[in-house]
XYZ file of C-alpha atoms in Angstrom:
554
model
C -34.163 5.125 10.795
C -32.161 6.269 13.555
C -33.197 3.655 15.670
C -32.482 0.865 13.077
C -28.953 3.102 12.523
C -28.088 2.419 16.818
C -29.058 -0.985 15.983
C -26.863 -1.698 13.416
C -24.211 0.150 15.470
C -24.757 -1.950 17.849
C -24.420 -5.640 16.074
C -20.963 -4.130 14.777
C -19.543 -3.114 18.476
C -20.864 -5.906 19.753
C -19.405 -8.518 17.241
C -16.053 -6.565 16.993
C -16.111 -7.355 20.775
C -16.970 -11.045 20.896
C -14.547 -11.768 18.085
C -11.593 -10.203 19.812
C -12.851 -12.121 23.440
C -12.844 -15.274 21.401
C -9.380 -14.776 20.045
C -8.202 -13.486 23.230
C -9.357 -16.464 25.251
C -7.989 -18.945 22.869
C -5.076 -17.510 22.019
C -3.401 -15.145 24.432
C -1.631 -11.805 23.605
C 0.028 -11.605 19.871
C 0.749 -9.249 17.710
C -1.036 -7.442 14.343
C -0.070 -9.027 11.179
C -1.664 -7.879 8.590
C -1.450 -7.722 4.393
C 0.178 -4.330 4.462
C 3.087 -4.409 6.707
C 6.152 -6.458 6.863
C 8.687 -8.365 9.414
C 12.454 -8.537 9.631
C 13.946 -11.532 11.486
C 17.604 -14.006 10.917
C 20.186 -14.973 13.193
C 23.433 -13.310 13.470
C 26.640 -15.185 14.166
C 30.253 -15.336 13.738
C 32.870 -16.135 11.626
C 32.778 -19.431 13.687
C 29.130 -19.921 12.705
C 28.834 -19.681 16.078
C 25.612 -18.115 17.527
C 25.538 -14.991 19.206
C 23.080 -13.455 21.840
C 22.934 -10.150 22.893
C 23.659 -8.563 19.317
C 21.411 -5.220 19.237
C 19.548 -4.442 15.976
C 18.552 -1.145 14.742
C 16.397 -0.592 11.558
C 15.709 2.767 10.231
C 13.650 3.746 6.659
C 12.808 6.852 4.977
C 9.178 5.631 5.772
C 9.678 4.592 9.203
C 9.102 7.000 12.492
C 12.427 7.016 14.245
C 13.661 3.554 15.010
C 13.074 0.191 16.210
C 15.438 -2.145 17.551
C 15.362 -5.887 19.153
C 18.203 -7.620 20.899
C 18.994 -11.445 19.798
C 18.146 -13.913 21.927
C 20.025 -17.220 23.393
C 20.091 -18.728 19.963
C 21.042 -15.405 18.063
C 17.928 -15.093 16.700
C 16.050 -11.725 16.579
C 12.355 -10.295 15.133
C 10.937 -6.398 14.299
C 7.450 -6.272 13.260
C 5.613 -4.862 11.958
C 7.438 -2.693 9.786
C 6.229 -0.653 6.932
C 6.818 -1.126 3.251
C 9.695 0.644 2.320
C 13.865 0.977 1.773
C 15.699 0.011 4.911
C 19.035 -0.133 6.554
C 20.118 -2.357 9.088
C 22.877 -1.880 11.893
C 23.935 -5.016 14.180
C 26.304 -3.813 16.474
C 28.216 -5.878 19.915
C 30.803 -4.899 22.012
C 34.242 -6.426 21.058
C 32.678 -7.177 17.221
C 32.284 -4.276 14.176
C 29.328 -2.817 14.012
C 27.928 -4.356 10.495
C 25.699 -1.996 8.370
C 23.292 -3.597 5.723
C 21.847 -1.235 3.464
C 18.897 -1.177 0.743
C 17.186 -3.682 1.920
C 13.786 -2.952 0.554
C 10.133 -4.845 2.013
C 7.116 -5.343 0.383
C 3.734 -5.679 1.477
C 3.001 -9.094 3.934
C 6.804 -9.559 3.218
C 8.821 -11.735 5.819
C 12.581 -11.039 5.088
C 15.279 -13.112 6.828
C 18.676 -11.683 6.643
C 21.102 -13.768 8.267
C 24.575 -11.984 9.299
C 27.958 -12.918 10.564
C 30.187 -10.691 12.269
C 33.524 -9.692 12.731
C 36.041 -8.886 15.478
C 37.309 -6.154 16.235
C 36.045 -2.422 17.427
C 32.803 -0.325 17.452
C 34.482 1.916 15.754
C 35.016 0.100 12.513
C 32.401 -0.583 10.674
C 31.530 -2.929 7.237
C 28.541 -1.871 4.856
C 26.865 -4.437 3.120
C 25.812 -2.949 -0.425
C 24.025 -4.942 -3.455
C 23.195 -8.122 -1.840
C 21.048 -10.121 -3.060
C 17.720 -9.523 -3.103
C 15.384 -10.631 -0.207
C 13.256 -13.588 -0.689
C 10.183 -14.691 1.764
C 10.971 -18.192 2.140
C 8.117 -18.747 4.384
C 4.913 -18.146 2.111
C 4.279 -20.519 -1.316
C 1.511 -18.024 -2.546
C 1.565 -16.783 -6.484
C 2.240 -13.009 -6.087
C 3.053 -10.131 -8.062
C 4.646 -6.954 -6.226
C 4.377 -4.076 -7.568
C 6.443 -1.756 -5.869
C 5.714 2.110 -6.062
C 8.963 2.308 -8.873
C 6.857 -0.402 -10.695
C 3.668 1.711 -10.273
C 5.629 5.021 -11.443
C 7.677 3.874 -14.729
C 5.532 1.490 -16.126
C 2.731 2.978 -18.408
C -0.384 2.579 -17.970
C -4.335 3.837 -18.091
C -3.980 4.629 -14.712
C -7.567 3.060 -14.360
C -7.552 1.502 -10.494
C -7.584 -2.185 -10.587
C -8.167 -2.962 -14.018
C -3.930 -1.086 -14.453
C -2.859 -3.052 -11.749
C -4.560 -6.597 -13.032
C -2.943 -5.979 -16.372
C 0.933 -6.677 -15.228
C -0.052 -9.222 -13.048
C 1.104 -13.186 -15.226
C -1.603 -14.998 -15.303
C -5.164 -13.278 -15.012
C -7.351 -11.962 -17.351
C -9.189 -8.640 -16.944
C -12.017 -6.210 -18.380
C -12.410 -5.265 -21.164
C -13.101 -1.627 -20.278
C -9.547 -1.216 -19.102
C -9.311 2.324 -20.280
C -12.951 3.706 -18.882
C -11.876 5.544 -15.766
C -14.917 4.991 -14.695
C -15.522 0.573 -15.250
C -15.419 -1.990 -12.649
C -13.320 -4.270 -12.862
C -13.839 -8.056 -13.888
C -10.965 -10.818 -13.642
C -10.279 -13.937 -13.417
C -7.310 -16.476 -13.038
C -6.515 -19.839 -13.336
C -10.533 -20.261 -13.977
C -11.750 -19.135 -10.735
C -14.096 -16.149 -11.707
C -15.551 -15.317 -8.464
C -14.560 -14.988 -4.401
C -12.015 -12.187 -5.264
C -11.165 -10.301 -2.186
C -9.472 -7.150 -2.288
C -8.387 -4.325 0.169
C -7.584 -0.899 0.632
C -4.810 -0.206 3.453
C -6.252 -3.203 4.746
C -9.992 -2.269 4.678
C -12.102 -5.142 2.653
C -13.696 -3.591 -0.089
C -15.556 -6.246 -1.551
C -17.251 -8.785 -0.219
C -16.016 -11.970 0.728
C -19.043 -14.041 -0.677
C -20.770 -11.525 -2.724
C -19.043 -10.177 -6.630
C -17.906 -7.678 -7.352
C -19.393 -4.135 -6.727
C -18.148 -0.575 -7.676
C -14.873 -0.963 -7.067
C -13.587 2.806 -7.949
C -10.399 3.262 -6.378
C -7.220 6.032 -7.029
C -4.860 3.402 -8.280
C -2.330 6.734 -8.487
C -2.408 6.653 -4.299
C -0.815 3.162 -4.067
C 2.689 3.131 -2.351
C 2.134 -0.779 -3.361
C -0.354 -3.579 -4.345
C 0.526 -7.216 -4.261
C -1.550 -9.334 -6.304
C -2.002 -13.356 -5.476
C -4.098 -15.531 -7.844
C -3.773 -18.992 -5.277
C -2.077 -20.302 -1.999
C -3.455 -17.459 -0.049
C -2.794 -18.041 3.711
C -5.681 -18.246 6.241
C -6.142 -14.467 7.008
C -8.296 -14.296 3.601
C -11.323 -16.501 3.101
C -11.510 -16.925 -0.183
C -10.151 -18.461 -2.967
C -10.025 -15.775 -6.142
C -7.327 -13.052 -6.680
C -6.652 -11.504 -4.101
C -5.355 -7.831 -4.509
C -3.855 -6.089 -1.023
C -2.876 -2.294 -1.679
C -1.466 0.121 0.578
C -2.026 4.104 0.326
C 0.950 6.120 0.390
C 1.984 8.152 3.346
C 4.343 10.961 4.919
C 7.664 10.662 6.420
C 9.872 13.899 7.946
C 10.904 15.338 4.627
C 7.843 17.482 2.663
C 7.669 15.922 -0.686
C 5.154 15.918 -3.448
C 4.877 15.092 -7.422
C 1.641 16.818 -10.617
C 0.703 14.142 -12.994
C -0.997 15.899 -16.053
C -2.137 13.799 -18.796
C -3.640 14.681 -21.887
C -4.251 13.095 -25.315
C -7.062 13.903 -28.670
C -8.054 12.454 -32.073
C -5.237 14.070 -33.391
C -2.938 11.172 -31.902
C -4.870 9.027 -33.047
C -4.539 7.112 -36.679
C -7.331 6.103 -38.625
C -7.253 3.095 -40.931
C -10.492 3.363 -42.955
C -9.593 3.772 -46.317
C -12.042 5.491 -49.664
C -12.622 2.222 -50.527
C -13.805 0.981 -47.043
C -15.820 4.040 -47.322
C -17.568 3.215 -50.275
C -18.653 -0.241 -49.421
C -20.268 1.647 -46.427
C -18.556 1.275 -43.646
C -18.489 4.213 -40.879
C -16.074 6.290 -39.192
C -14.212 5.073 -35.720
C -15.783 7.096 -33.097
C -13.826 10.123 -32.200
C -11.855 10.985 -29.305
C -12.979 14.295 -28.001
C -11.760 14.580 -24.890
C -9.280 12.836 -22.469
C -7.248 14.077 -19.526
C -5.879 13.014 -16.490
C -4.555 14.906 -13.642
C -3.506 14.422 -10.199
C -0.972 16.453 -7.225
C -0.180 14.444 -3.823
C 2.296 16.556 -0.874
C 3.597 14.521 2.637
C 5.358 15.389 4.814
C 5.445 15.916 8.977
C 3.807 17.511 10.672
C 5.904 16.768 14.387
C 9.319 14.811 13.664
C 8.882 11.108 14.155
C 5.827 11.509 15.497
C 2.384 12.708 13.576
C 2.741 12.255 9.341
C -0.009 13.154 6.682
C -0.080 12.593 3.103
C -3.066 13.683 0.805
C -3.583 13.407 -2.859
C -6.709 14.598 -5.013
C -6.656 13.274 -9.051
C -9.978 14.309 -11.645
C -10.068 12.203 -14.851
C -12.470 13.208 -17.763
C -13.331 11.044 -21.058
C -15.257 12.187 -23.477
C -15.983 10.154 -26.970
C -18.140 10.400 -30.268
C -20.284 7.532 -31.092
C -20.724 6.165 -34.358
C -23.326 6.209 -36.303
C -25.654 7.797 -33.665
C -27.398 11.263 -33.565
C -28.686 13.585 -31.779
C -32.313 15.283 -32.218
C -29.960 18.674 -33.287
C -27.938 16.546 -36.118
C -24.713 16.840 -33.315
C -23.276 13.434 -32.687
C -23.892 11.646 -29.943
C -21.066 10.552 -26.895
C -20.386 9.007 -23.575
C -19.213 11.327 -20.798
C -17.216 10.019 -18.088
C -15.587 12.296 -15.307
C -14.869 11.299 -11.885
C -13.142 12.700 -9.117
C -10.649 11.549 -6.557
C -9.331 12.775 -2.855
C -6.973 10.717 -0.614
C -5.450 11.845 2.699
C -3.840 9.264 5.132
C -2.232 10.306 8.364
C 0.262 8.274 10.673
C 0.572 9.104 14.659
C 3.609 7.461 16.795
C 1.350 8.092 19.968
C 4.734 6.264 22.161
C 7.232 3.847 21.325
C 5.383 1.089 21.130
C 1.259 1.891 19.616
C 0.502 3.822 16.320
C -2.230 4.752 15.109
C -3.200 5.457 11.564
C -6.099 6.821 10.177
C -6.968 6.824 5.821
C -9.692 8.303 3.569
C -10.387 7.499 -0.123
C -13.728 9.094 -1.276
C -15.130 8.724 -4.796
C -16.972 10.937 -7.131
C -18.139 10.483 -10.653
C -20.356 11.254 -13.245
C -21.665 9.291 -16.574
C -23.577 10.238 -19.913
C -23.943 7.124 -21.701
C -25.784 4.147 -23.141
C -26.862 5.998 -26.324
C -25.898 3.634 -29.618
C -26.776 3.270 -33.314
C -29.672 1.589 -31.903
C -30.224 3.226 -28.581
C -31.464 6.157 -29.080
C -30.186 9.793 -27.852
C -33.120 10.408 -25.127
C -32.732 6.952 -23.875
C -29.411 7.630 -22.386
C -28.408 6.668 -18.918
C -27.116 9.482 -16.722
C -25.207 8.385 -13.780
C -23.884 9.389 -10.667
C -21.470 8.141 -8.171
C -22.210 10.988 -4.700
C -19.430 10.749 -2.070
C -18.657 7.245 -1.759
C -15.766 6.907 1.451
C -13.660 4.256 2.062
C -11.801 4.851 6.051
C -9.999 2.767 8.078
C -9.007 2.923 11.715
C -5.800 1.455 12.820
C -4.072 0.553 16.189
C -0.623 -1.321 16.293
C 1.277 -2.031 19.111
C 4.521 -3.868 19.635
C 4.524 -5.834 23.052
C 8.290 -7.155 23.362
C 10.442 -8.476 20.957
C 8.194 -11.873 19.950
C 4.418 -9.833 20.303
C 2.799 -7.288 18.136
C -0.888 -6.696 17.697
C -3.308 -4.748 16.026
C -7.255 -3.263 15.259
C -8.770 -1.853 12.988
C -12.499 -0.508 11.329
C -13.149 0.183 8.121
C -16.122 1.250 5.971
C -16.713 1.197 2.531
C -19.517 2.668 1.292
C -21.149 2.848 -2.564
C -23.715 4.592 -3.673
C -24.456 5.561 -7.309
C -26.785 5.238 -9.820
C -29.676 7.108 -11.567
C -29.113 10.194 -9.927
C -29.468 12.652 -12.462
C -32.361 14.238 -14.724
C -34.211 11.836 -17.064
C -33.169 13.298 -19.994
C -36.356 12.079 -22.139
C -38.605 14.247 -19.680
C -40.976 11.235 -18.758
C -41.566 9.408 -22.325
C -42.397 6.059 -22.470
C -40.077 3.663 -22.690
C -40.365 1.864 -25.972
C -38.724 -1.006 -27.928
C -38.685 -2.331 -31.490
C -38.147 -6.044 -30.760
C -37.678 -6.718 -35.127
C -35.111 -4.324 -35.247
C -33.805 -3.956 -32.030
C -34.123 -0.465 -31.371
C -34.728 1.170 -28.180
C -36.313 5.064 -27.251
C -37.775 6.992 -24.294
C -36.809 6.618 -20.651
C -34.102 4.128 -20.045
C -35.740 2.032 -18.107
C -33.256 2.012 -15.166
C -32.880 5.680 -15.163
C -34.301 5.266 -11.749
C -32.441 2.712 -10.468
C -29.900 3.542 -7.714
C -27.639 1.562 -5.496
C -26.536 1.472 -1.782
C -23.867 -0.174 -0.522
C -22.017 0.165 3.090
C -19.298 -2.468 4.592
C -18.333 -2.508 7.833
C -15.187 -4.423 8.844
C -13.553 -4.882 12.026
C -9.428 -6.467 11.774
C -8.448 -7.849 15.117
C -4.922 -9.246 14.528
C -2.282 -10.477 16.330
C 1.339 -12.257 15.449
C 3.360 -14.077 18.516
C 7.072 -15.963 18.004
C 7.087 -18.784 20.522
C 10.918 -19.908 20.281
C 11.871 -23.308 21.933
C 8.355 -24.458 22.820
C 7.248 -27.902 21.893
C 9.656 -29.241 19.600
C 11.035 -25.686 18.293
C 10.318 -22.513 17.162
C 7.221 -21.513 16.357
C 5.533 -18.235 14.582
C 1.628 -17.852 15.045
C -0.623 -15.581 13.121
C -4.193 -15.043 14.504
C -6.972 -13.568 14.270
C -10.239 -12.849 13.014
C -12.307 -10.425 10.735
C -15.884 -9.134 11.693
C -17.660 -7.960 7.991
C -21.336 -6.601 7.960
C -22.389 -5.314 4.663
C -26.273 -4.457 3.729
C -27.324 -2.805 0.467
C -29.641 -2.008 -1.903
C -30.639 -1.295 -5.922
C -34.053 0.366 -5.229
C -35.793 2.050 -8.121
C -37.736 4.906 -6.827
C -40.814 7.072 -8.214
C -39.513 8.436 -12.077
C -41.671 10.615 -14.753
C -42.158 8.227 -17.055
C -44.569 5.544 -16.834
C -43.447 1.858 -14.768
C -43.657 0.025 -17.739
C -42.028 -0.263 -21.331
C -44.059 -1.028 -25.128
C -42.407 -3.557 -27.521
C -43.044 -3.204 -31.100
C -42.764 -4.932 -34.381
C -41.441 -3.259 -37.753
C -44.507 -4.490 -40.056
C -42.615 -6.772 -43.080
C -41.689 -4.431 -45.800
C -42.120 -1.502 -44.021
C -39.767 1.529 -44.653
C -40.161 3.168 -41.832
C -38.971 1.444 -38.831
C -40.142 1.808 -35.482
C -38.334 4.490 -33.816
C -40.628 6.219 -31.797
C -43.749 3.887 -31.453
C -45.653 6.219 -33.877
C -44.573 5.301 -37.523
C -47.211 3.453 -39.559
C -48.289 0.853 -38.817
C -46.371 0.129 -35.844
C -48.116 -0.588 -32.703
C -47.323 -2.241 -29.189
C -47.875 -5.764 -29.012
C -45.965 -6.692 -25.469
C -45.894 -4.545 -22.767
C -43.387 -5.502 -19.459
C -44.021 -3.605 -16.478
C -41.929 -2.709 -13.832
C -41.650 -3.450 -10.035
C -41.472 0.425 -9.240
C -40.840 1.809 -6.235
C -38.680 -0.809 -4.926
C -36.298 -1.207 -2.665
C -35.000 -4.662 -1.981
C -32.314 -4.893 0.602
C -29.729 -7.717 0.695
C -27.928 -8.123 4.206
C -24.490 -10.486 4.997
C -22.889 -10.887 8.263
C -19.248 -12.773 8.217
C -17.510 -13.605 11.067
C -14.002 -15.605 11.065
C -11.507 -16.520 12.786
C -8.588 -18.074 12.215
C -4.774 -19.069 13.210
C -1.509 -20.386 11.552
C 1.648 -21.273 12.893
C 4.647 -21.654 11.153
C 6.512 -23.926 12.637
C 10.190 -24.549 13.144
C 11.751 -28.272 14.040
C 14.250 -27.890 16.721
C 16.762 -24.860 17.222
C 16.537 -23.427 13.684
C 15.346 -20.364 12.847
């Protein structure tokens, strides 16, 4: 086992090194364009519309450690990237002109915001403040996207169920019908495309670029922002399905935090089953036994403008009765779902040009489900999701006014399945083909899933002005993705087969245990147990994109 793990890590490191070498050889030095950050660019002119070189552009934000600045070139152009999402203040300064201050500039994930300004002759001590200007629009992208800012995520009421709650707010997206379940795995589509979905948490790919969904249990309340793109992805997205990019909250120079508690019960639910419907045999709907959701977070600084932290814990519970299903004791059957999340994020500004980010989002869940009117209580499935983390470590570097670079390692793990006890204590699985009633141990009670996905992303943005007929904004990068997963069946107390019965015609006692009169098994289905099938995927994707502006215009 140790040698196999060492071999896996050698492949990851070697793959990342080869991928980085390919891009460096092809393109030289450049800067990282991740979908979790934004950028500012534009041109500065005077009142006569003449472009102005030498103007100092300084940006500040509560979400930015310190400040960032740039000086306009001979064509009056400037570029500042990468910038974390948030609300910015921009200051334009040049001797002999009034200082221009632009406030409330909102940058969202992946936004290339163009801000052109005109300065007025005057002294530096004179300041013109511009507020309430038109919203910033990304004129460089043709993607159909929905941006959900923190204000939107906090104000609009949703079920707070991870990706399901986000997708419900995106036009054209069809979501899973289990949107209210705290532990449901999403399955969504747009414009007839249901596969090749692509999700990332703070830049970490959490789904396979080629395979279907697997256990996307996340804490949607930890997001500062979410961007949902249904079509028109750029070169950094390797699939054509729905792309979801989320940004985890972060610390700041100010200590901040919040708590949330939501709870409901059967008393707040309406019941439209009238006595007439009851007389016709309509049963009572499932009773909501318990539903609550709480979380608390705190963020701030360890060192001013140098080292920030943020952390959150969250707990969800959902227990509901099951209509027309009863335990041997006579009590009603129920489903019982519990989910616990823990998220942390740290930001360390090593120096003016280099930043290191770290993030951890872990999930643990416990489900008890499966019993229905046609499935015996003993056959219910107890499913546990053990410690399943999403981990990120990212280095970002600013190299002058035209180049930035980032290198990120991400890990996503899902460990779930039948880690609970066998509720039927080893009873043989049985099924009545006539009535559809099933009893005994659930055949998938011993089925466990373990998936891990290693992801190395290298990205560079490089702005080249006045080169080959105009200005070029290159976006260059490579993704290295290695995934391995298995859905193992381990030994269990119950036999590794299921017996199928057929209730005799005219019988008043349908098969519910296999011991009723006339109930004789006529079919046996044998499971391949124990077994540990493993699938692997290795994916390397270099890409390059060039936004070419002809002539001297920005």
